[in-house]
Amino acid sequence: MGNSTAIAEKFTSADLALMPDDGKRYEIIDGELYVSRQPAFEHQYTCSRLDQFLGQWNDESNLGAVVQAPGLIFGRHDDVAPDIVWISRERLSNALDEAHHLTIASELVIEVLSPGKANQERDREVKLNLYSRRGVDEYWIVSWMQRFVEVYRREDAALKLVATLHDTDTLTSPLLPGSSCLVSKLFFQESLT
């Protein structure tokens, strides 16, 4: 339920500091401002489950860091807050600016879809293009509404769809050796029967 506002001048990271602290998420991609409302319960539940899955694996492997909604500043016109990232210790050693924002691509970026055509187009097109250009190795688009995970992996210098996983499928990644999660465990179920 976010919207996109375009004006003649490009927005910059400095403009984000002037945005009100109103609970909305403000992001800039190619100088265009994107504003999203607070996510729904199911969206945040799925983010929490993904964080638990990745966090448990990362605690055991000690290979990197899992972060929810980090500031990811690729440049003055590309400043986003993906739902979750996993970044290796190796990449993390050169990734933070003086304000402790990520400034280079993490290996894994995850966006959980929110309802609305504008939100879905942003994650499926605009952010896919951004993450592809900026060197993300793997991108997961997760839908709690339709209960799937789309996995994009870097092939020939671009992120390409390699799998669409549903409830009975198991989510794994070559980036996360030994990790696995049944897709249905990522989504809220009202009934425990």
JSON list of C-alpha atoms in Angstrom, two decimals:
[
{"chain": "A", "resi": 1, "resn": "MET", "atom": "CA", "xyz": [0.00, 0.00, 0.00]},
{"chain": "A", "resi": 2, "resn": "GLY", "atom": "CA", "xyz": [2.90, 2.30, -0.69]},
{"chain": "A", "resi": 3, "resn": "ASN", "atom": "CA", "xyz": [3.07, 4.89, -3.37]},
{"chain": "A", "resi": 4, "resn": "SER", "atom": "CA", "xyz": [5.69, 6.31, -5.65]},
{"chain": "A", "resi": 5, "resn": "THR", "atom": "CA", "xyz": [6.33, 10.01, -6.06]},
{"chain": "A", "resi": 6, "resn": "ALA", "atom": "CA", "xyz": [8.47, 11.29, -8.90]},
{"chain": "A", "resi": 7, "resn": "ILE", "atom": "CA", "xyz": [9.57, 14.90, -9.39]},
{"chain": "A", "resi": 8, "resn": "ALA", "atom": "CA", "xyz": [11.95, 16.66, -11.76]},
{"chain": "A", "resi": 9, "resn": "GLU", "atom": "CA", "xyz": [14.80, 16.70, -9.25]},
{"chain": "A", "resi": 10, "resn": "LYS", "atom": "CA", "xyz": [16.26, 13.47, -7.95]},
{"chain": "A", "resi": 11, "resn": "PHE", "atom": "CA", "xyz": [15.99, 12.66, -4.27]},
{"chain": "A", "resi": 12, "resn": "THR", "atom": "CA", "xyz": [19.20, 11.90, -2.38]},
{"chain": "A", "resi": 13, "resn": "SER", "atom": "CA", "xyz": [20.13, 10.12, 0.82]},
{"chain": "A", "resi": 14, "resn": "ALA", "atom": "CA", "xyz": [20.39, 13.55, 2.48]},
{"chain": "A", "resi": 15, "resn": "ASP", "atom": "CA", "xyz": [16.68, 14.08, 1.73]},
{"chain": "A", "resi": 16, "resn": "LEU", "atom": "CA", "xyz": [15.80, 10.96, 3.73]},
{"chain": "A", "resi": 17, "resn": "ALA", "atom": "CA", "xyz": [17.13, 12.60, 6.89]},
{"chain": "A", "resi": 18, "resn": "LEU", "atom": "CA", "xyz": [14.48, 15.30, 6.44]},
{"chain": "A", "resi": 19, "resn": "MET", "atom": "CA", "xyz": [11.55, 12.87, 6.19]},
{"chain": "A", "resi": 20, "resn": "PRO", "atom": "CA", "xyz": [9.15, 12.80, 9.15]},
{"chain": "A", "resi": 21, "resn": "ASP", "atom": "CA", "xyz": [9.41, 10.07, 11.79]},
{"chain": "A", "resi": 22, "resn": "ASP", "atom": "CA", "xyz": [5.87, 8.88, 11.07]},
{"chain": "A", "resi": 23, "resn": "GLY", "atom": "CA", "xyz": [6.23, 5.09, 10.95]},
{"chain": "A", "resi": 24, "resn": "LYS", "atom": "CA", "xyz": [6.39, 4.98, 7.16]},
{"chain": "A", "resi": 25, "resn": "ARG", "atom": "CA", "xyz": [9.32, 3.53, 5.24]},
{"chain": "A", "resi": 26, "resn": "TYR", "atom": "CA", "xyz": [11.06, 5.97, 2.90]},
{"chain": "A", "resi": 27, "resn": "GLU", "atom": "CA", "xyz": [13.40, 4.63, 0.22]},
{"chain": "A", "resi": 28, "resn": "ILE", "atom": "CA", "xyz": [15.15, 6.12, -2.82]},
{"chain": "A", "resi": 29, "resn": "ILE", "atom": "CA", "xyz": [15.88, 4.16, -5.98]},
{"chain": "A", "resi": 30, "resn": "ASP", "atom": "CA", "xyz": [17.43, 5.93, -8.97]},
{"chain": "A", "resi": 31, "resn": "GLY", "atom": "CA", "xyz": [16.60, 9.21, -7.25]},
{"chain": "A", "resi": 32, "resn": "GLU", "atom": "CA", "xyz": [12.89, 8.42, -7.01]},
{"chain": "A", "resi": 33, "resn": "LEU", "atom": "CA", "xyz": [11.20, 8.48, -3.60]},
{"chain": "A", "resi": 34, "resn": "TYR", "atom": "CA", "xyz": [9.12, 5.46, -2.55]},
{"chain": "A", "resi": 35, "resn": "VAL", "atom": "CA", "xyz": [6.90, 5.62, 0.53]},
{"chain": "A", "resi": 36, "resn": "SER", "atom": "CA", "xyz": [5.36, 2.53, 2.15]},
{"chain": "A", "resi": 37, "resn": "ARG", "atom": "CA", "xyz": [2.97, 2.16, 5.07]},
{"chain": "A", "resi": 38, "resn": "GLN", "atom": "CA", "xyz": [3.71, 0.00, 8.10]},
{"chain": "A", "resi": 39, "resn": "PRO", "atom": "CA", "xyz": [3.55, -3.65, 7.00]},
{"chain": "A", "resi": 40, "resn": "ALA", "atom": "CA", "xyz": [0.72, -5.98, 8.03]},
{"chain": "A", "resi": 41, "resn": "PHE", "atom": "CA", "xyz": [0.98, -8.55, 10.84]},
{"chain": "A", "resi": 42, "resn": "GLU", "atom": "CA", "xyz": [1.48, -11.45, 8.42]},
{"chain": "A", "resi": 43, "resn": "HIS", "atom": "CA", "xyz": [4.26, -9.56, 6.63]},
{"chain": "A", "resi": 44, "resn": "GLN", "atom": "CA", "xyz": [6.13, -8.97, 9.89]},
{"chain": "A", "resi": 45, "resn": "TYR", "atom": "CA", "xyz": [5.47, -12.56, 11.03]},
{"chain": "A", "resi": 46, "resn": "THR", "atom": "CA", "xyz": [7.09, -13.86, 7.84]},
{"chain": "A", "resi": 47, "resn": "CYS", "atom": "CA", "xyz": [10.05, -11.48, 8.33]},
{"chain": "A", "resi": 48, "resn": "SER", "atom": "CA", "xyz": [10.45, -12.78, 11.88]},
{"chain": "A", "resi": 49, "resn": "ARG", "atom": "CA", "xyz": [10.36, -16.40, 10.73]},
{"chain": "A", "resi": 50, "resn": "LEU", "atom": "CA", "xyz": [12.95, -15.71, 8.03]},
{"chain": "A", "resi": 51, "resn": "ASP", "atom": "CA", "xyz": [15.11, -13.94, 10.61]},
{"chain": "A", "resi": 52, "resn": "GLN", "atom": "CA", "xyz": [14.81, -16.95, 12.97]},
{"chain": "A", "resi": 53, "resn": "PHE", "atom": "CA", "xyz": [15.66, -19.43, 10.19]},
{"chain": "A", "resi": 54, "resn": "LEU", "atom": "CA", "xyz": [18.68, -17.45, 8.99]},
{"chain": "A", "resi": 55, "resn": "GLY", "atom": "CA", "xyz": [19.74, -16.44, 12.51]},
{"chain": "A", "resi": 56, "resn": "GLN", "atom": "CA", "xyz": [19.80, -20.02, 13.76]},
{"chain": "A", "resi": 57, "resn": "TRP", "atom": "CA", "xyz": [21.83, -21.16, 10.75]},
{"chain": "A", "resi": 58, "resn": "ASN", "atom": "CA", "xyz": [24.18, -18.17, 11.11]},
{"chain": "A", "resi": 59, "resn": "ASP", "atom": "CA", "xyz": [24.66, -18.77, 14.85]},
{"chain": "A", "resi": 60, "resn": "GLU", "atom": "CA", "xyz": [25.80, -22.30, 14.06]},
{"chain": "A", "resi": 61, "resn": "SER", "atom": "CA", "xyz": [27.97, -21.40, 11.05]},
{"chain": "A", "resi": 62, "resn": "ASN", "atom": "CA", "xyz": [29.27, -18.03, 12.32]},
{"chain": "A", "resi": 63, "resn": "LEU", "atom": "CA", "xyz": [29.79, -16.99, 8.69]},
{"chain": "A", "resi": 64, "resn": "GLY", "atom": "CA", "xyz": [28.16, -13.56, 8.71]},
{"chain": "A", "resi": 65, "resn": "ALA", "atom": "CA", "xyz": [25.32, -11.43, 10.00]},
{"chain": "A", "resi": 66, "resn": "VAL", "atom": "CA", "xyz": [21.54, -11.38, 9.55]},
{"chain": "A", "resi": 67, "resn": "VAL", "atom": "CA", "xyz": [19.90, -7.95, 9.79]},
{"chain": "A", "resi": 68, "resn": "GLN", "atom": "CA", "xyz": [16.26, -6.85, 9.53]},
{"chain": "A", "resi": 69, "resn": "ALA", "atom": "CA", "xyz": [15.54, -3.63, 7.59]},
{"chain": "A", "resi": 70, "resn": "PRO", "atom": "CA", "xyz": [19.10, -2.30, 7.45]},
{"chain": "A", "resi": 71, "resn": "GLY", "atom": "CA", "xyz": [19.90, 0.97, 5.77]},
{"chain": "A", "resi": 72, "resn": "LEU", "atom": "CA", "xyz": [21.49, -0.03, 2.46]},
{"chain": "A", "resi": 73, "resn": "ILE", "atom": "CA", "xyz": [23.02, 3.00, 0.81]},
{"chain": "A", "resi": 74, "resn": "PHE", "atom": "CA", "xyz": [24.48, 2.13, -2.58]},
{"chain": "A", "resi": 75, "resn": "GLY", "atom": "CA", "xyz": [24.88, 5.78, -3.55]},
{"chain": "A", "resi": 76, "resn": "ARG", "atom": "CA", "xyz": [23.25, 9.15, -3.05]},
{"chain": "A", "resi": 77, "resn": "HIS", "atom": "CA", "xyz": [20.34, 8.18, -5.34]},
{"chain": "A", "resi": 78, "resn": "ASP", "atom": "CA", "xyz": [19.95, 4.54, -4.17]},
{"chain": "A", "resi": 79, "resn": "ASP", "atom": "CA", "xyz": [19.08, 4.27, -0.47]},
{"chain": "A", "resi": 80, "resn": "VAL", "atom": "CA", "xyz": [16.79, 1.37, 0.51]},
{"chain": "A", "resi": 81, "resn": "ALA", "atom": "CA", "xyz": [15.79, -0.73, 3.51]},
{"chain": "A", "resi": 82, "resn": "PRO", "atom": "CA", "xyz": [15.23, -4.34, 2.44]},
{"chain": "A", "resi": 83, "resn": "ASP", "atom": "CA", "xyz": [13.25, -6.53, 4.84]},
{"chain": "A", "resi": 84, "resn": "ILE", "atom": "CA", "xyz": [16.22, -8.80, 5.64]},
{"chain": "A", "resi": 85, "resn": "VAL", "atom": "CA", "xyz": [19.81, -9.25, 4.50]},
{"chain": "A", "resi": 86, "resn": "TRP", "atom": "CA", "xyz": [22.51, -11.79, 5.15]},
{"chain": "A", "resi": 87, "resn": "ILE", "atom": "CA", "xyz": [26.07, -10.57, 4.64]},
{"chain": "A", "resi": 88, "resn": "SER", "atom": "CA", "xyz": [29.25, -12.59, 5.07]},
{"chain": "A", "resi": 89, "resn": "ARG", "atom": "CA", "xyz": [31.91, -11.53, 7.56]},
{"chain": "A", "resi": 90, "resn": "GLU", "atom": "CA", "xyz": [34.27, -11.02, 4.63]},
{"chain": "A", "resi": 91, "resn": "ARG", "atom": "CA", "xyz": [31.97, -8.55, 2.86]},
{"chain": "A", "resi": 92, "resn": "LEU", "atom": "CA", "xyz": [30.90, -6.91, 6.11]},
{"chain": "A", "resi": 93, "resn": "SER", "atom": "CA", "xyz": [34.52, -5.95, 6.85]},
{"chain": "A", "resi": 94, "resn": "ASN", "atom": "CA", "xyz": [34.34, -3.36, 4.01]},
{"chain": "A", "resi": 95, "resn": "ALA", "atom": "CA", "xyz": [30.61, -2.65, 3.93]},
{"chain": "A", "resi": 96, "resn": "LEU", "atom": "CA", "xyz": [29.90, -0.02, 6.60]},
{"chain": "A", "resi": 97, "resn": "ASP", "atom": "CA", "xyz": [30.17, 3.74, 6.26]},
{"chain": "A", "resi": 98, "resn": "GLU", "atom": "CA", "xyz": [30.91, 6.11, 9.16]},
{"chain": "A", "resi": 99, "resn": "ALA", "atom": "CA", "xyz": [27.22, 6.08, 10.20]},
{"chain": "A", "resi": 100, "resn": "HIS", "atom": "CA", "xyz": [27.27, 2.24, 10.14]},
{"chain": "A", "resi": 101, "resn": "HIS", "atom": "CA", "xyz": [25.01, 1.85, 7.10]},
{"chain": "A", "resi": 102, "resn": "LEU", "atom": "CA", "xyz": [25.71, -0.87, 4.57]},
{"chain": "A", "resi": 103, "resn": "THR", "atom": "CA", "xyz": [27.18, 0.64, 1.41]},
{"chain": "A", "resi": 104, "resn": "ILE", "atom": "CA", "xyz": [27.83, -2.48, -0.66]},
{"chain": "A", "resi": 105, "resn": "ALA", "atom": "CA", "xyz": [25.61, -5.38, -1.64]},
{"chain": "A", "resi": 106, "resn": "SER", "atom": "CA", "xyz": [25.10, -8.18, 0.81]},
{"chain": "A", "resi": 107, "resn": "GLU", "atom": "CA", "xyz": [25.15, -11.70, -0.58]},
{"chain": "A", "resi": 108, "resn": "LEU", "atom": "CA", "xyz": [21.43, -12.27, 0.19]},
{"chain": "A", "resi": 109, "resn": "VAL", "atom": "CA", "xyz": [18.58, -9.76, 0.15]},
{"chain": "A", "resi": 110, "resn": "ILE", "atom": "CA", "xyz": [14.99, -10.68, 1.04]},
{"chain": "A", "resi": 111, "resn": "GLU", "atom": "CA", "xyz": [11.87, -8.65, 0.35]},
{"chain": "A", "resi": 112, "resn": "VAL", "atom": "CA", "xyz": [8.48, -9.78, 1.67]},
{"chain": "A", "resi": 113, "resn": "LEU", "atom": "CA", "xyz": [5.70, -8.57, -0.61]},
{"chain": "A", "resi": 114, "resn": "SER", "atom": "CA", "xyz": [3.02, -6.23, 0.68]},
{"chain": "A", "resi": 115, "resn": "PRO", "atom": "CA", "xyz": [-0.44, -5.95, -0.87]},
{"chain": "A", "resi": 116, "resn": "GLY", "atom": "CA", "xyz": [-0.91, -3.52, -3.71]},
{"chain": "A", "resi": 117, "resn": "LYS", "atom": "CA", "xyz": [0.29, -3.27, -7.29]},
{"chain": "A", "resi": 118, "resn": "ALA", "atom": "CA", "xyz": [2.78, -0.44, -6.58]},
{"chain": "A", "resi": 119, "resn": "ASN", "atom": "CA", "xyz": [4.44, -2.37, -3.74]},
{"chain": "A", "resi": 120, "resn": "GLN", "atom": "CA", "xyz": [4.74, -5.54, -5.77]},
{"chain": "A", "resi": 121, "resn": "GLU", "atom": "CA", "xyz": [6.07, -3.74, -8.86]},
{"chain": "A", "resi": 122, "resn": "ARG", "atom": "CA", "xyz": [8.69, -2.02, -6.68]},
{"chain": "A", "resi": 123, "resn": "ASP", "atom": "CA", "xyz": [9.98, -5.34, -5.27]},
{"chain": "A", "resi": 124, "resn": "ARG", "atom": "CA", "xyz": [9.60, -7.40, -8.47]},
{"chain": "A", "resi": 125, "resn": "GLU", "atom": "CA", "xyz": [10.94, -4.85, -10.94]},
{"chain": "A", "resi": 126, "resn": "VAL", "atom": "CA", "xyz": [12.60, -1.76, -9.47]},
{"chain": "A", "resi": 127, "resn": "LYS", "atom": "CA", "xyz": [14.39, -3.45, -6.57]},
{"chain": "A", "resi": 128, "resn": "LEU", "atom": "CA", "xyz": [15.20, -6.56, -8.61]},
{"chain": "A", "resi": 129, "resn": "ASN", "atom": "CA", "xyz": [16.91, -4.29, -11.14]},
{"chain": "A", "resi": 130, "resn": "LEU", "atom": "CA", "xyz": [18.70, -2.32, -8.39]},
{"chain": "A", "resi": 131, "resn": "TYR", "atom": "CA", "xyz": [19.95, -5.43, -6.57]},
{"chain": "A", "resi": 132, "resn": "SER", "atom": "CA", "xyz": [21.01, -6.98, -9.86]},
{"chain": "A", "resi": 133, "resn": "ARG", "atom": "CA", "xyz": [23.00, -3.86, -10.87]},
{"chain": "A", "resi": 134, "resn": "ARG", "atom": "CA", "xyz": [24.60, -3.51, -7.44]},
{"chain": "A", "resi": 135, "resn": "GLY", "atom": "CA", "xyz": [25.93, -7.07, -7.12]},
{"chain": "A", "resi": 136, "resn": "VAL", "atom": "CA", "xyz": [23.55, -8.95, -4.81]},
{"chain": "A", "resi": 137, "resn": "ASP", "atom": "CA", "xyz": [24.24, -12.68, -5.25]},
{"chain": "A", "resi": 138, "resn": "GLU", "atom": "CA", "xyz": [20.78, -13.98, -4.31]},
{"chain": "A", "resi": 139, "resn": "TYR", "atom": "CA", "xyz": [17.40, -12.28, -3.94]},
{"chain": "A", "resi": 140, "resn": "TRP", "atom": "CA", "xyz": [14.32, -13.86, -2.40]},
{"chain": "A", "resi": 141, "resn": "ILE", "atom": "CA", "xyz": [10.87, -12.42, -3.03]},
{"chain": "A", "resi": 142, "resn": "VAL", "atom": "CA", "xyz": [8.48, -13.87, -0.45]},
{"chain": "A", "resi": 143, "resn": "SER", "atom": "CA", "xyz": [4.68, -13.73, -0.59]},
{"chain": "A", "resi": 144, "resn": "TRP", "atom": "CA", "xyz": [2.80, -14.45, 2.63]},
{"chain": "A", "resi": 145, "resn": "MET", "atom": "CA", "xyz": [-0.45, -13.86, 0.70]},
{"chain": "A", "resi": 146, "resn": "GLN", "atom": "CA", "xyz": [0.17, -16.56, -1.94]},
{"chain": "A", "resi": 147, "resn": "ARG", "atom": "CA", "xyz": [2.62, -18.58, 0.18]},
{"chain": "A", "resi": 148, "resn": "PHE", "atom": "CA", "xyz": [5.64, -18.81, -2.09]},
{"chain": "A", "resi": 149, "resn": "VAL", "atom": "CA", "xyz": [9.31, -17.88, -2.25]},
{"chain": "A", "resi": 150, "resn": "GLU", "atom": "CA", "xyz": [10.86, -16.84, -5.56]},
{"chain": "A", "resi": 151, "resn": "VAL", "atom": "CA", "xyz": [14.62, -17.38, -5.61]},
{"chain": "A", "resi": 152, "resn": "TYR", "atom": "CA", "xyz": [16.76, -15.25, -7.92]},
{"chain": "A", "resi": 153, "resn": "ARG", "atom": "CA", "xyz": [20.47, -16.02, -8.30]},
{"chain": "A", "resi": 154, "resn": "ARG", "atom": "CA", "xyz": [23.25, -14.20, -10.06]},
{"chain": "A", "resi": 155, "resn": "GLU", "atom": "CA", "xyz": [23.87, -15.66, -13.53]},
{"chain": "A", "resi": 156, "resn": "ASP", "atom": "CA", "xyz": [25.74, -13.85, -16.29]},
{"chain": "A", "resi": 157, "resn": "ALA", "atom": "CA", "xyz": [26.03, -10.65, -14.18]},
{"chain": "A", "resi": 158, "resn": "ALA", "atom": "CA", "xyz": [22.27, -10.44, -13.49]},
{"chain": "A", "resi": 159, "resn": "LEU", "atom": "CA", "xyz": [19.77, -11.88, -11.03]},
{"chain": "A", "resi": 160, "resn": "LYS", "atom": "CA", "xyz": [17.63, -14.56, -12.71]},
{"chain": "A", "resi": 161, "resn": "LEU", "atom": "CA", "xyz": [14.67, -16.53, -11.38]},
{"chain": "A", "resi": 162, "resn": "VAL", "atom": "CA", "xyz": [15.86, -20.07, -10.63]},
{"chain": "A", "resi": 163, "resn": "ALA", "atom": "CA", "xyz": [13.01, -21.44, -8.48]},
{"chain": "A", "resi": 164, "resn": "THR", "atom": "CA", "xyz": [9.53, -20.72, -7.16]},
{"chain": "A", "resi": 165, "resn": "LEU", "atom": "CA", "xyz": [8.97, -22.68, -3.95]},
{"chain": "A", "resi": 166, "resn": "HIS", "atom": "CA", "xyz": [5.62, -23.43, -2.30]},
{"chain": "A", "resi": 167, "resn": "ASP", "atom": "CA", "xyz": [4.45, -24.80, 1.08]},
{"chain": "A", "resi": 168, "resn": "THR", "atom": "CA", "xyz": [5.72, -28.37, 0.66]},
{"chain": "A", "resi": 169, "resn": "ASP", "atom": "CA", "xyz": [9.08, -27.33, -0.85]},
{"chain": "A", "resi": 170, "resn": "THR", "atom": "CA", "xyz": [12.31, -26.88, 1.10]},
{"chain": "A", "resi": 171, "resn": "LEU", "atom": "CA", "xyz": [14.21, -23.61, 0.88]},
{"chain": "A", "resi": 172, "resn": "THR", "atom": "CA", "xyz": [18.00, -24.01, 0.60]},
{"chain": "A", "resi": 173, "resn": "SER", "atom": "CA", "xyz": [20.81, -21.89, -0.79]},
{"chain": "A", "resi": 174, "resn": "PRO", "atom": "CA", "xyz": [24.40, -22.49, -1.87]},
{"chain": "A", "resi": 175, "resn": "LEU", "atom": "CA", "xyz": [25.20, -19.26, 0.02]},
{"chain": "A", "resi": 176, "resn": "LEU", "atom": "CA", "xyz": [24.04, -20.90, 3.26]},
{"chain": "A", "resi": 177, "resn": "PRO", "atom": "CA", "xyz": [25.63, -24.37, 3.32]},
{"chain": "A", "resi": 178, "resn": "GLY", "atom": "CA", "xyz": [23.65, -26.87, 5.40]},
{"chain": "A", "resi": 179, "resn": "SER", "atom": "CA", "xyz": [20.62, -24.60, 5.79]},
{"chain": "A", "resi": 180, "resn": "SER", "atom": "CA", "xyz": [17.08, -25.75, 4.99]},
{"chain": "A", "resi": 181, "resn": "CYS", "atom": "CA", "xyz": [13.58, -24.64, 5.85]},
{"chain": "A", "resi": 182, "resn": "LEU", "atom": "CA", "xyz": [10.18, -25.99, 4.88]},
{"chain": "A", "resi": 183, "resn": "VAL", "atom": "CA", "xyz": [8.50, -23.06, 3.09]},
{"chain": "A", "resi": 184, "resn": "SER", "atom": "CA", "xyz": [5.19, -23.49, 4.98]},
{"chain": "A", "resi": 185, "resn": "LYS", "atom": "CA", "xyz": [7.02, -22.70, 8.24]},
{"chain": "A", "resi": 186, "resn": "LEU", "atom": "CA", "xyz": [7.57, -19.13, 7.03]},
{"chain": "A", "resi": 187, "resn": "PHE", "atom": "CA", "xyz": [3.87, -18.25, 7.01]},
{"chain": "A", "resi": 188, "resn": "PHE", "atom": "CA", "xyz": [1.32, -17.60, 9.74]},
{"chain": "A", "resi": 189, "resn": "GLN", "atom": "CA", "xyz": [-1.34, -20.28, 10.12]},
{"chain": "A", "resi": 190, "resn": "GLU", "atom": "CA", "xyz": [-4.46, -19.35, 12.08]},
{"chain": "A", "resi": 191, "resn": "SER", "atom": "CA", "xyz": [-5.24, -22.97, 12.90]},
{"chain": "A", "resi": 192, "resn": "LEU", "atom": "CA", "xyz": [-2.79, -25.41, 14.39]},
{"chain": "A", "resi": 193, "resn": "THR", "atom": "CA", "xyz": [-4.80, -28.43, 13.17]}
]
